[in-house]
Coordinates of C-alpha atoms in Angstrom, one line a residue:
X1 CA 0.0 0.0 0.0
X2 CA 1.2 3.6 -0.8
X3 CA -0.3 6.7 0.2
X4 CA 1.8 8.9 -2.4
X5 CA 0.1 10.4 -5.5
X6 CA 2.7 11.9 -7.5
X7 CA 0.3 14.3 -9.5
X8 CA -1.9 15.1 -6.9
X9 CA 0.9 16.2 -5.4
X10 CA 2.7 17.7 -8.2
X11 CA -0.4 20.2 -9.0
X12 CA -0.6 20.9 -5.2
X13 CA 2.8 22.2 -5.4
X14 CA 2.7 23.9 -8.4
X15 CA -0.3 25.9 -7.3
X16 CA 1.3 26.9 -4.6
X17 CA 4.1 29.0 -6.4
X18 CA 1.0 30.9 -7.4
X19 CA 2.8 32.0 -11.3
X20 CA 0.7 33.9 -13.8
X21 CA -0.5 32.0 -16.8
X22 CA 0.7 33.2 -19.8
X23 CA 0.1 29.8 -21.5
X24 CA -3.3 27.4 -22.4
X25 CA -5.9 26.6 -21.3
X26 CA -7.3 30.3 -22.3
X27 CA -9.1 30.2 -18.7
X28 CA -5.8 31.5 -16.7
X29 CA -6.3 29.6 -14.2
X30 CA -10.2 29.9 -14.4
X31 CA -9.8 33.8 -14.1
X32 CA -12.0 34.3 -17.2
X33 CA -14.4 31.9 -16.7
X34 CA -17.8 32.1 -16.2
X35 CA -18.4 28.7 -14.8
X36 CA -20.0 28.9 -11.1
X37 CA -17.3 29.3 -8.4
X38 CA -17.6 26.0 -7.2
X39 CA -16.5 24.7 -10.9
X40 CA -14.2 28.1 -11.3
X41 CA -12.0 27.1 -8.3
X42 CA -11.2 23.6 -9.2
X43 CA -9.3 25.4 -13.1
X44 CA -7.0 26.4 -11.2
X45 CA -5.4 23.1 -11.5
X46 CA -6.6 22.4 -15.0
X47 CA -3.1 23.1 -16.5
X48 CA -0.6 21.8 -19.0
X49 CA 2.3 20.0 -19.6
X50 CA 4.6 22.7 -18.1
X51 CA 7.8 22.0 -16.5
X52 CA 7.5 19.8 -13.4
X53 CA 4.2 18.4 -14.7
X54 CA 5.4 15.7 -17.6
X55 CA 3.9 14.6 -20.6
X56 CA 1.2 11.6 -21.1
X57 CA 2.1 10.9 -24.4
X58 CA 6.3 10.8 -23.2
X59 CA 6.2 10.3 -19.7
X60 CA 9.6 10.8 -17.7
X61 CA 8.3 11.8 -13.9
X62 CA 5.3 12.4 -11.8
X63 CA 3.2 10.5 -15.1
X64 CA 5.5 7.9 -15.3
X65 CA 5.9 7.4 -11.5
X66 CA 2.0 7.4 -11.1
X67 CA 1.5 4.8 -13.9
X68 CA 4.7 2.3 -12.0
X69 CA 2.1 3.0 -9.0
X70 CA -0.8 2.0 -11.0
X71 CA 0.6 -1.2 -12.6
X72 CA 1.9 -2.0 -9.2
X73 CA -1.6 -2.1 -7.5
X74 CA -2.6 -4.3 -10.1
X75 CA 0.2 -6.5 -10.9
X76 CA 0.5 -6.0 -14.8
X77 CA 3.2 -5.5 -17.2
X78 CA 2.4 -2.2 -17.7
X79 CA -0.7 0.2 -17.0
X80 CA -1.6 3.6 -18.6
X81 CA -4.2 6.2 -17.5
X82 CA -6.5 7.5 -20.1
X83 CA -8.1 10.8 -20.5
X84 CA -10.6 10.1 -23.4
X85 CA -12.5 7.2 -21.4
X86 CA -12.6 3.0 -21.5
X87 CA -13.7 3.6 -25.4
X88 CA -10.2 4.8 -26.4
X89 CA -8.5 1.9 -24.3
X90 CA -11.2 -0.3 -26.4
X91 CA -9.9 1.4 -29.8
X92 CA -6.7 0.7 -28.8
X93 CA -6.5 -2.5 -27.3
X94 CA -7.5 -3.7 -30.8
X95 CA -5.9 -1.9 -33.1
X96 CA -1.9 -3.3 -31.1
X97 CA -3.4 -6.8 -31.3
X98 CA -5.3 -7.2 -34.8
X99 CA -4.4 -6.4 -38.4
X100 CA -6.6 -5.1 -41.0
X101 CA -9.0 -8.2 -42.7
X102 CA -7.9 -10.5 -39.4
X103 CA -10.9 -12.6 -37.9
X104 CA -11.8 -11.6 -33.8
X105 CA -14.2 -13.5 -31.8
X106 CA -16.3 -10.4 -30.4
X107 CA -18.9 -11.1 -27.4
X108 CA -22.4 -9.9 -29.2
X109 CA -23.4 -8.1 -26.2
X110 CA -20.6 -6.2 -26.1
X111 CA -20.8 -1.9 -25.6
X112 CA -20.5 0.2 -29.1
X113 CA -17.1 1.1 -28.7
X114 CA -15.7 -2.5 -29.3
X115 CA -18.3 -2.4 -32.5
X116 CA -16.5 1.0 -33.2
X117 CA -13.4 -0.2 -32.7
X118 CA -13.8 -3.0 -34.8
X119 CA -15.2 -1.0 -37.6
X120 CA -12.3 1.3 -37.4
X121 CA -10.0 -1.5 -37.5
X122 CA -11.5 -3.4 -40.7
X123 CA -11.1 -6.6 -38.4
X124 CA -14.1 -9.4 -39.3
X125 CA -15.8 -9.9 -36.6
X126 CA -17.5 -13.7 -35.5
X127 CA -19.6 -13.3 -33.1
X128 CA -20.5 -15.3 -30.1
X129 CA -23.8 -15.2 -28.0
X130 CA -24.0 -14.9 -24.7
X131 CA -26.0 -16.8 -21.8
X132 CA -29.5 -15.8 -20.9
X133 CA -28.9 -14.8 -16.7
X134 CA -32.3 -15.5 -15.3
X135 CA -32.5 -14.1 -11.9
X136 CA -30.7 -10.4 -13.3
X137 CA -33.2 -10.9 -16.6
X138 CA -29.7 -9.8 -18.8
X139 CA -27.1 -11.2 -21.0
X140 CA -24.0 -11.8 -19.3
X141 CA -21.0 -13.7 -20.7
X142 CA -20.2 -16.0 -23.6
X143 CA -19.8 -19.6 -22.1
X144 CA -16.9 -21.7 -22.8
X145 CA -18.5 -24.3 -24.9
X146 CA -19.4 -21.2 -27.5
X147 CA -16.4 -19.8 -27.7
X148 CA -14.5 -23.0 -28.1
X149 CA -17.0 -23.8 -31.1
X150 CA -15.8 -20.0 -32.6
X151 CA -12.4 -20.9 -32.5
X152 CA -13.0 -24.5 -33.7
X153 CA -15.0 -23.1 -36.9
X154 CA -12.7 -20.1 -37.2
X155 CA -8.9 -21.5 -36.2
X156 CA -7.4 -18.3 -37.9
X157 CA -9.0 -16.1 -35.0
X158 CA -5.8 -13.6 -34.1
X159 CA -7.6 -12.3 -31.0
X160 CA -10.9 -12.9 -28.5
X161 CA -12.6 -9.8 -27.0
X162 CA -14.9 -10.1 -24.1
X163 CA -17.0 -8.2 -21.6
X164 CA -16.4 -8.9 -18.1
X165 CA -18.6 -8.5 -16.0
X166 CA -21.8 -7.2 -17.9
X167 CA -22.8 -4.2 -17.2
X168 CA -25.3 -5.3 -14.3
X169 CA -22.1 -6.7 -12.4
X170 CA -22.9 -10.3 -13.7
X171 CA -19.3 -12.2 -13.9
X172 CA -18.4 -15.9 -14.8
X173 CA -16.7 -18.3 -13.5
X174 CA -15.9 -19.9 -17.0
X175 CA -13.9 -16.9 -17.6
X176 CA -10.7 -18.4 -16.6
X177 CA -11.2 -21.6 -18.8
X178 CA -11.6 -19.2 -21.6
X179 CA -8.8 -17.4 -21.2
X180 CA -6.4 -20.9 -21.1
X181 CA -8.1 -22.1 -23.9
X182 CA -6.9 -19.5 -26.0
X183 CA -3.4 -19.0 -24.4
X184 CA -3.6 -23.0 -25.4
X185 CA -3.7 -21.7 -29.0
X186 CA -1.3 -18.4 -27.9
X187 CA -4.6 -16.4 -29.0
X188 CA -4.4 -13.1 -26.7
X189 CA -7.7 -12.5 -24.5
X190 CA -8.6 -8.2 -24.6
X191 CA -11.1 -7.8 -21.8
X192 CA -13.7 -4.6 -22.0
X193 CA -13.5 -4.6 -17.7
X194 CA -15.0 -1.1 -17.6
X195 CA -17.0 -2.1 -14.7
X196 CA -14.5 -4.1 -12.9
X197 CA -11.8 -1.5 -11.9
X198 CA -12.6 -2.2 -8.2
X199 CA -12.2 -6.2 -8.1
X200 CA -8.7 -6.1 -7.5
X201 CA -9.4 -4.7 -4.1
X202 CA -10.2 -9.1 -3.8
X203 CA -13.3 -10.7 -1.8
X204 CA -16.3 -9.8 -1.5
X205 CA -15.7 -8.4 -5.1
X206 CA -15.6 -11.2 -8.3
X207 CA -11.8 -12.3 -9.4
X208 CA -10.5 -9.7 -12.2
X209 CA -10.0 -10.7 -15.3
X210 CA -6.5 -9.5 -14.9
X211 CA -5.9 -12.0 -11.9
X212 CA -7.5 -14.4 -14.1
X213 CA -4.7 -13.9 -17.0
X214 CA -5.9 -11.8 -19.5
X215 CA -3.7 -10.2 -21.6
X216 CA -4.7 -6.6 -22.3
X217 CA -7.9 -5.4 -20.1
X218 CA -9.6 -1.4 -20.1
X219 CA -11.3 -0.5 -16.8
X220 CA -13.7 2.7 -16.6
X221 CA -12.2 4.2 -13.4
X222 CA -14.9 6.3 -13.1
X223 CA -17.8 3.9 -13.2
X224 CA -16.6 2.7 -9.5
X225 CA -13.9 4.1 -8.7
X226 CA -13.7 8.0 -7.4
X227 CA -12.3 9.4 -10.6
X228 CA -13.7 12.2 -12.8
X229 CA -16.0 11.2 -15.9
X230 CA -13.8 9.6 -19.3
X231 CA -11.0 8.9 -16.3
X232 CA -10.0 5.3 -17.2
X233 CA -7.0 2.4 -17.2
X234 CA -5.6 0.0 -19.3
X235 CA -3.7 -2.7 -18.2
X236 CA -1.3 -5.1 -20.2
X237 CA -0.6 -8.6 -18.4
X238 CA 1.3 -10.2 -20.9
X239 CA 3.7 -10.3 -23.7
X240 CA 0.8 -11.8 -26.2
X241 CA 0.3 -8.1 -27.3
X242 CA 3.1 -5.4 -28.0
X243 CA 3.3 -2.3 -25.2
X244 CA 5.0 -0.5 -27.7
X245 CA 1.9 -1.2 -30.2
X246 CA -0.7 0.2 -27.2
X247 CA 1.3 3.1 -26.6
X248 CA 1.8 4.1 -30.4
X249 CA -2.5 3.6 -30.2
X250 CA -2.6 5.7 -27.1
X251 CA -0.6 8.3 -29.1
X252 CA -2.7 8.6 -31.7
X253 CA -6.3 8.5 -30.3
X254 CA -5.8 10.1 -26.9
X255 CA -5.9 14.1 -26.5
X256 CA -2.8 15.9 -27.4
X257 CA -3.8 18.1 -25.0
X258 CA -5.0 15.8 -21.7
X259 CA -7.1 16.9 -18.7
X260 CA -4.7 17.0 -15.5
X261 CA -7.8 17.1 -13.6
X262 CA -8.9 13.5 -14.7
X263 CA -5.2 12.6 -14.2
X264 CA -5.2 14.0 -11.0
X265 CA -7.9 12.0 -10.2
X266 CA -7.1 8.5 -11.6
X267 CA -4.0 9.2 -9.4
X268 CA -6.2 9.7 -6.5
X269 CA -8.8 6.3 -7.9
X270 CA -5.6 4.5 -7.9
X271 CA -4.5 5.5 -4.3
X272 CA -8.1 4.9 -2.8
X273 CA -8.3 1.2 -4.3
X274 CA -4.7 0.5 -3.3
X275 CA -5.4 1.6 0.4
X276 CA -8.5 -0.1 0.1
X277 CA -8.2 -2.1 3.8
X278 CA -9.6 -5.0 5.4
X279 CA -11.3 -3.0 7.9
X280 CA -12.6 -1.1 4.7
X281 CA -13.8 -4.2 3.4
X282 CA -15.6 -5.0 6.6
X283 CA -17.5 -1.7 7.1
X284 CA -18.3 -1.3 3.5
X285 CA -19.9 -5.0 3.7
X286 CA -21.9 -4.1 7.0
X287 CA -23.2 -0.8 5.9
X288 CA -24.5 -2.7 1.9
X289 CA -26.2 -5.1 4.3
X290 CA -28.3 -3.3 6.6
X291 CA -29.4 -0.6 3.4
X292 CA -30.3 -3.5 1.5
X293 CA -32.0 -4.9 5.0
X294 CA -33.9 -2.1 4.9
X295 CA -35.0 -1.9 1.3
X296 CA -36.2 -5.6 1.1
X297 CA -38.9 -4.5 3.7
X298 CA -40.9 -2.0 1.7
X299 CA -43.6 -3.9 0.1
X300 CA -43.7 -4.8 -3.4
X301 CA -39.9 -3.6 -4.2
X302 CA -38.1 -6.6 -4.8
X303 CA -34.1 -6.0 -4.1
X304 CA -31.7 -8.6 -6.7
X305 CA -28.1 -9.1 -6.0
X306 CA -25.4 -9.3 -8.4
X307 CA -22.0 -10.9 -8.3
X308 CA -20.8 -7.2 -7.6
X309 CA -21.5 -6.3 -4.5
X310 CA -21.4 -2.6 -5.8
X311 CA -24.4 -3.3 -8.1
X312 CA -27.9 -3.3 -6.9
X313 CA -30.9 -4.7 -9.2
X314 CA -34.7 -3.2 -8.0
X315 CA -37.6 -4.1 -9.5
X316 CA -41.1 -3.1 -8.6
X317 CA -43.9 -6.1 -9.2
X318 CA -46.1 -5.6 -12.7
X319 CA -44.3 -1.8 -13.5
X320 CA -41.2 -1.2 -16.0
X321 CA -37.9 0.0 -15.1
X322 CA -38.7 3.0 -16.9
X323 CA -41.5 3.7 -15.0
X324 CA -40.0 3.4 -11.5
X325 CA -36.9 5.6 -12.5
X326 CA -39.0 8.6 -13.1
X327 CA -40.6 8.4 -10.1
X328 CA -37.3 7.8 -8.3
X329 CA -36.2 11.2 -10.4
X330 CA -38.9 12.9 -8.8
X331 CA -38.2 12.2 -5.3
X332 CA -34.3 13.2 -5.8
X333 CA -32.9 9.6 -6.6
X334 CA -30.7 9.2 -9.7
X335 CA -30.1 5.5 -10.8
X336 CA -27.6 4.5 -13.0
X337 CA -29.8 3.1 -16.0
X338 CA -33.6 1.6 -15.8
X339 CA -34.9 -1.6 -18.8
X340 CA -37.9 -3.1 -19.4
X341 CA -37.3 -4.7 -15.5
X342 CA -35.6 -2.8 -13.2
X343 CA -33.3 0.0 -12.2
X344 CA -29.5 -0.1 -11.1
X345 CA -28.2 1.0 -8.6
X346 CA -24.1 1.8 -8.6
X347 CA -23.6 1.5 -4.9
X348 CA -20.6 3.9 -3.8
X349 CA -17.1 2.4 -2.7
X350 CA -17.1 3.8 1.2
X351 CA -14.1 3.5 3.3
X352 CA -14.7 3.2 7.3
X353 CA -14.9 7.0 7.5
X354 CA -17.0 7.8 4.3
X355 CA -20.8 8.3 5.7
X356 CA -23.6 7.9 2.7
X357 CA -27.4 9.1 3.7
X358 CA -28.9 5.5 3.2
X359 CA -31.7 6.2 5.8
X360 CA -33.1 9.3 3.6
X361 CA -32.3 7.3 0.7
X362 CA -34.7 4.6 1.7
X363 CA -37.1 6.9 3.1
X364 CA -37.5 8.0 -0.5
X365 CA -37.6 4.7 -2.2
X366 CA -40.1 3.8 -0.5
X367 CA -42.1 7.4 -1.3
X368 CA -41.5 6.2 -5.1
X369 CA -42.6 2.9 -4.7
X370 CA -45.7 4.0 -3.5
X371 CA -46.1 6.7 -6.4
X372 CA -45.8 3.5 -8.6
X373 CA -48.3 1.3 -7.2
X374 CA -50.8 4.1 -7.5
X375 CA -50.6 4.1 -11.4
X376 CA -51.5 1.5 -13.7
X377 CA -49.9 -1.7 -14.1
X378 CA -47.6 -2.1 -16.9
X379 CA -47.5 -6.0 -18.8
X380 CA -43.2 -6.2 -19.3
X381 CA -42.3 -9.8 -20.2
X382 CA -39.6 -10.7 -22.9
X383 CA -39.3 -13.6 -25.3
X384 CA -35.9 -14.4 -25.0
X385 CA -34.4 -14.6 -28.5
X386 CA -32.8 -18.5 -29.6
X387 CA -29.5 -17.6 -31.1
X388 CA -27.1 -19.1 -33.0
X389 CA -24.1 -19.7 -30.6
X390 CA -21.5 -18.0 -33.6
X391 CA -22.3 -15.9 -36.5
X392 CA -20.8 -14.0 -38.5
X393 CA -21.7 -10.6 -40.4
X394 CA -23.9 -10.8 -44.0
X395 CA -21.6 -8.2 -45.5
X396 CA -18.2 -6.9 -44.0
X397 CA -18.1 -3.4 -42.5
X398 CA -16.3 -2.3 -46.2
X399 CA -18.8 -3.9 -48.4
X400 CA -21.6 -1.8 -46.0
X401 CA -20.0 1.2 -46.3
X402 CA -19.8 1.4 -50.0
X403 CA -23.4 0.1 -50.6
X404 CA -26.4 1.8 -51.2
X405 CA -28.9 2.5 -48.5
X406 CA -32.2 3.1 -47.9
X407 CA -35.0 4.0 -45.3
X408 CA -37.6 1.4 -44.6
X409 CA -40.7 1.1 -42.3
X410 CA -40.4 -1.5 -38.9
X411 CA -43.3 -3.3 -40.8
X412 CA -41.0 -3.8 -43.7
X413 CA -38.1 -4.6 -42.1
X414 CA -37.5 -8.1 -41.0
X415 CA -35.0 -10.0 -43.6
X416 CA -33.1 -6.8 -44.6
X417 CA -29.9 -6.2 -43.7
X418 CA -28.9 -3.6 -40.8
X419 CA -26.6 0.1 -42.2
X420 CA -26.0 1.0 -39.0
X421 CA -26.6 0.3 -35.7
X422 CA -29.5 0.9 -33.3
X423 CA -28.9 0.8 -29.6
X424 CA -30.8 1.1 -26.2
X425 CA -28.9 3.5 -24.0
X426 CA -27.8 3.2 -21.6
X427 CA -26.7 0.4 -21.7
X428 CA -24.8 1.0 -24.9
X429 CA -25.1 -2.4 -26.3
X430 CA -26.4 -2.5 -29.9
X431 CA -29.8 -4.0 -30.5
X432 CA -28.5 -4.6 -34.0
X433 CA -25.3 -3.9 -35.8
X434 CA -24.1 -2.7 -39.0
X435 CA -24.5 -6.3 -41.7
X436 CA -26.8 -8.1 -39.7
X437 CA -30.3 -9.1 -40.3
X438 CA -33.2 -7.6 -38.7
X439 CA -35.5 -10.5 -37.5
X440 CA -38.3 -10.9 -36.0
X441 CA -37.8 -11.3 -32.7
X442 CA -35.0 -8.0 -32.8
X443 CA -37.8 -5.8 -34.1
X444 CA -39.9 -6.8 -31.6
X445 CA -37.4 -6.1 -29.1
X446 CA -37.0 -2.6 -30.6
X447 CA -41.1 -2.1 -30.2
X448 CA -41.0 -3.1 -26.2
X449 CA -38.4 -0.2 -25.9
X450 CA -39.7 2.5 -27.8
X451 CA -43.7 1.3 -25.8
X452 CA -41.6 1.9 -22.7
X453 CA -40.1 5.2 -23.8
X454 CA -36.6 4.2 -23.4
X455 CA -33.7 6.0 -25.0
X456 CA -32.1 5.0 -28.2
X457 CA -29.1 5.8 -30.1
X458 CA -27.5 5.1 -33.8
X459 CA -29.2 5.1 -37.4
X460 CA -33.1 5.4 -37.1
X461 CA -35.2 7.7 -38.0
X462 CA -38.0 7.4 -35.2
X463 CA -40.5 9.8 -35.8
X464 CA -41.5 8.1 -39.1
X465 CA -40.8 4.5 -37.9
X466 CA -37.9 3.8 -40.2
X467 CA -34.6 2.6 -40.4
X468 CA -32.0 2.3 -42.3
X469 CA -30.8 -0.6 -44.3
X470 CA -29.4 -1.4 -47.6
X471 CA -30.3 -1.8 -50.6
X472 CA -32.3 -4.8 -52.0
X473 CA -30.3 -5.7 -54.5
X474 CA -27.0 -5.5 -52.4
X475 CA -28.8 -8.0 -49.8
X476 CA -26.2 -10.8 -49.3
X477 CA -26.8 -13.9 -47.6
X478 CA -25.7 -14.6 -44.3
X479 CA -22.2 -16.4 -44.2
X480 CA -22.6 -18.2 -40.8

């Protein structure tokens, strides 16, 4: 354990000297700005790389020295902080470990920036479904069986790319067979962890994929950890994939100019999980239990556990997720994302001393609960969809982006082939993707959303009920 935090400290320092700014950002040390105090105090320490401070792109000190910290609390090869959140560690993850044209086994459930990513990349994806997880109503992770099928079909595969856990804190313990089943075949294993920067703190959290052996793995720092918003890591744990190909990646797609308030903070994230005690451990677990204690006695509000203790599943009998989060809304609670089920709670990582208002908290659940049960009953069930364990795309992301497209109503849709992607958010995983077909049961999916007024992103135009797809005479068949 380490209490230091070279940048934290660094900025500290540097602030003190008090210098005039005759340099970017054009805020002079938020002089200019018109940003409410509270925001126009903190630019002070929004600087740049001036001496004493380093350079993320060429680190030599306190960036260099916080990163050594970093990959120390989590035992890797090498770690690097990223400024432009987990989707640029996603972007370039892939790009070090594929070539152009190469075939990747991509988890279908994974978030839009690994589709992004892939796109970019002009890898061909084969895609593997995940399991159905019954008590959490989500998809979690491919299971072994599938992904050993993939890679049976597909034995040119240069890389597997997974989400662990899902974004409801749903792990698997088949993760670790899948990971020595491709280093049996010296296949690396990139891991989207962006939910999982807190599981090397060890029990009661799941096993990291990192413990586990994965090779190159991206971790939203800011999802659980206390770092600012697009604050992230990745982590290399093995030679299977060049540092000096994720660093050239980092190069290119991070900010020239990088936020040394987010670096200030993943400094901070990284000392607050490293420090991260046993008696830590015990207080956070007593104070979970008796809020969740208390929320399993209002009536009608059931309370679902995931394998992450940090996420909390609620659902309300016969209403929508949708539903219950605006009432939350209007009692003052924010929830990370509702579905067609439930809301989820992103429970905060306390330490011994932190205090959290859970008895207010509750007091207002239960207010919004009992909002809910005075309106109508909403009907939410879902077919789940039978997939094909591995499929591949109709048409290549190239051959899509030269075709023709058109728009074409939901009625008219099943059969054709997707031009871009539709996606429930959050989330952030695509209902459908660019070169796959839209079927029957995926349109009806996309009806149950839009009934329950949920948000959704990508290539629609949903005022006139149309999306977009190409072509009929460029329709291919699928290749799976």
């Amino acid at each position: 354990m380490t209490q230091r935090r070279p940048i934290v400290d660094a900025l500290i320092r540097f602030q003190k000297r008090q210098p005039f700014s005759f340099h970017v950002p054009g805020h002079k040390h938020g002089v200019l700005s018109g940003l409410p105090e509270e925001i126009q105090s903190a630019l002070s320490y929004d600087l740049t790389e001036l001496t004493g401070l380093d350079d993320l792109h060429y680190p030599e000190e306190i960036i260099q020295d916080a990163q050594y910290l970093l990959a120390q609390a989590y035992n890797t090869k090498q770690s690097f902080f990223l400024v432009n959140g987990s989707t640029v560690g996603n972007l370039a993850m892939i790009y070090a470990a594929c070539r152009e044209g190469d075939k990747v086994v991509v988890q279908r459930n994974s978030h839009k920036s690994i589709f992004h990513a892939l796109e970019l990349a002009r890898v061909q994806p084969v895609y593997v479904s995940p399991q159905w997880h019954e008590e959490s109503m989500t998809a979690a992770l491919a299971s072994l069986k599938t992904i050993e099928a993939a890679i049976t079909a597909y034995p040119e595969v240069r890389a597997v790319i997974l989400t662990y856990p899902n974004y409801y804190g749903i792990a698997s313990e088949e993760l670790a067979a899948i990971i020595a089943l491709c280093h049996k075949q010296d296949i690396p294993v990139l891991i989207d962890e962006a939910h999982g920067a807190h599981f090397q703190i060890g029990e009661p959290f799941p096993v990291s994929a990192l413990s586990l052996g994965a090779d190159v793995v991206v971790q939203s720092a800011h999802k659980t950890l206390p770092a600012m918003t697009m604050g992230s890591f990745l982590h290399v744990g093995s030679d299977r994939v060049s540092v000096k190909r994720i660093q050239k990646y980092l190069r290119m797609f991070q900010s020239s100019s990088p936020s040394y308030l987010i670096l200030a903070s993943l400094d901070d994230a990284r000392a607050h999980l490293q420090n991260f005690s046993l008696p830590d451990i015990r207080s956070f677990n007593e104070k979970r239990e008796r809020f969740l204690n208390s929320l399993r006695m209002i009536p009608q509000l059931l309370v679902i556990e995931s394998d992450d203790p940090l996420k909390v599943i609620l659902r309300v009998t016969h209403h929508s997720g949708y539903q219950f989060k605006q009432k939350l809304e209007q009692v003052g609670i924010e929830v990370e994302l509702a579905d067609l089920f439930q809301v989820l709670l992103i429970l905060p990582l306390l330490k011994q001393w932190h205090a959290y208002p859970f008895a207010e908290i509750r007091s207002r659940l239960k207010e919004a609960v009992a909002m809910l049960q005075a309106e109508s009953r909403q009907k939410t069930q879902i077919e789940i969809p039978i997939l094909q364990d591995v499929t591949i795309p109709a048409l290549s992301f190239e051959e899509i982006e030269l075709a023709d497209q058109e728009w074409v109503s939901y009625t008219q849709i099943i059969g054709r082939i997707a031009a871009g992607m539709v996606i429930p958010y959050p989330p952030g995983i695509p209902l459908i993707v660019p070169g796959e077909k839209w079927t029957l049961s995926k349109v009806e999916e996309l009806m149950n959303h839009l009934a329950a007024n949920a948000q959704i992103q990508g290539d629609h135009r949903l005022a006139s009920k149309q999306l977009s797809v190409l072509q009929e005479t460029q329709q291919s068949p699928n290749k799976s």
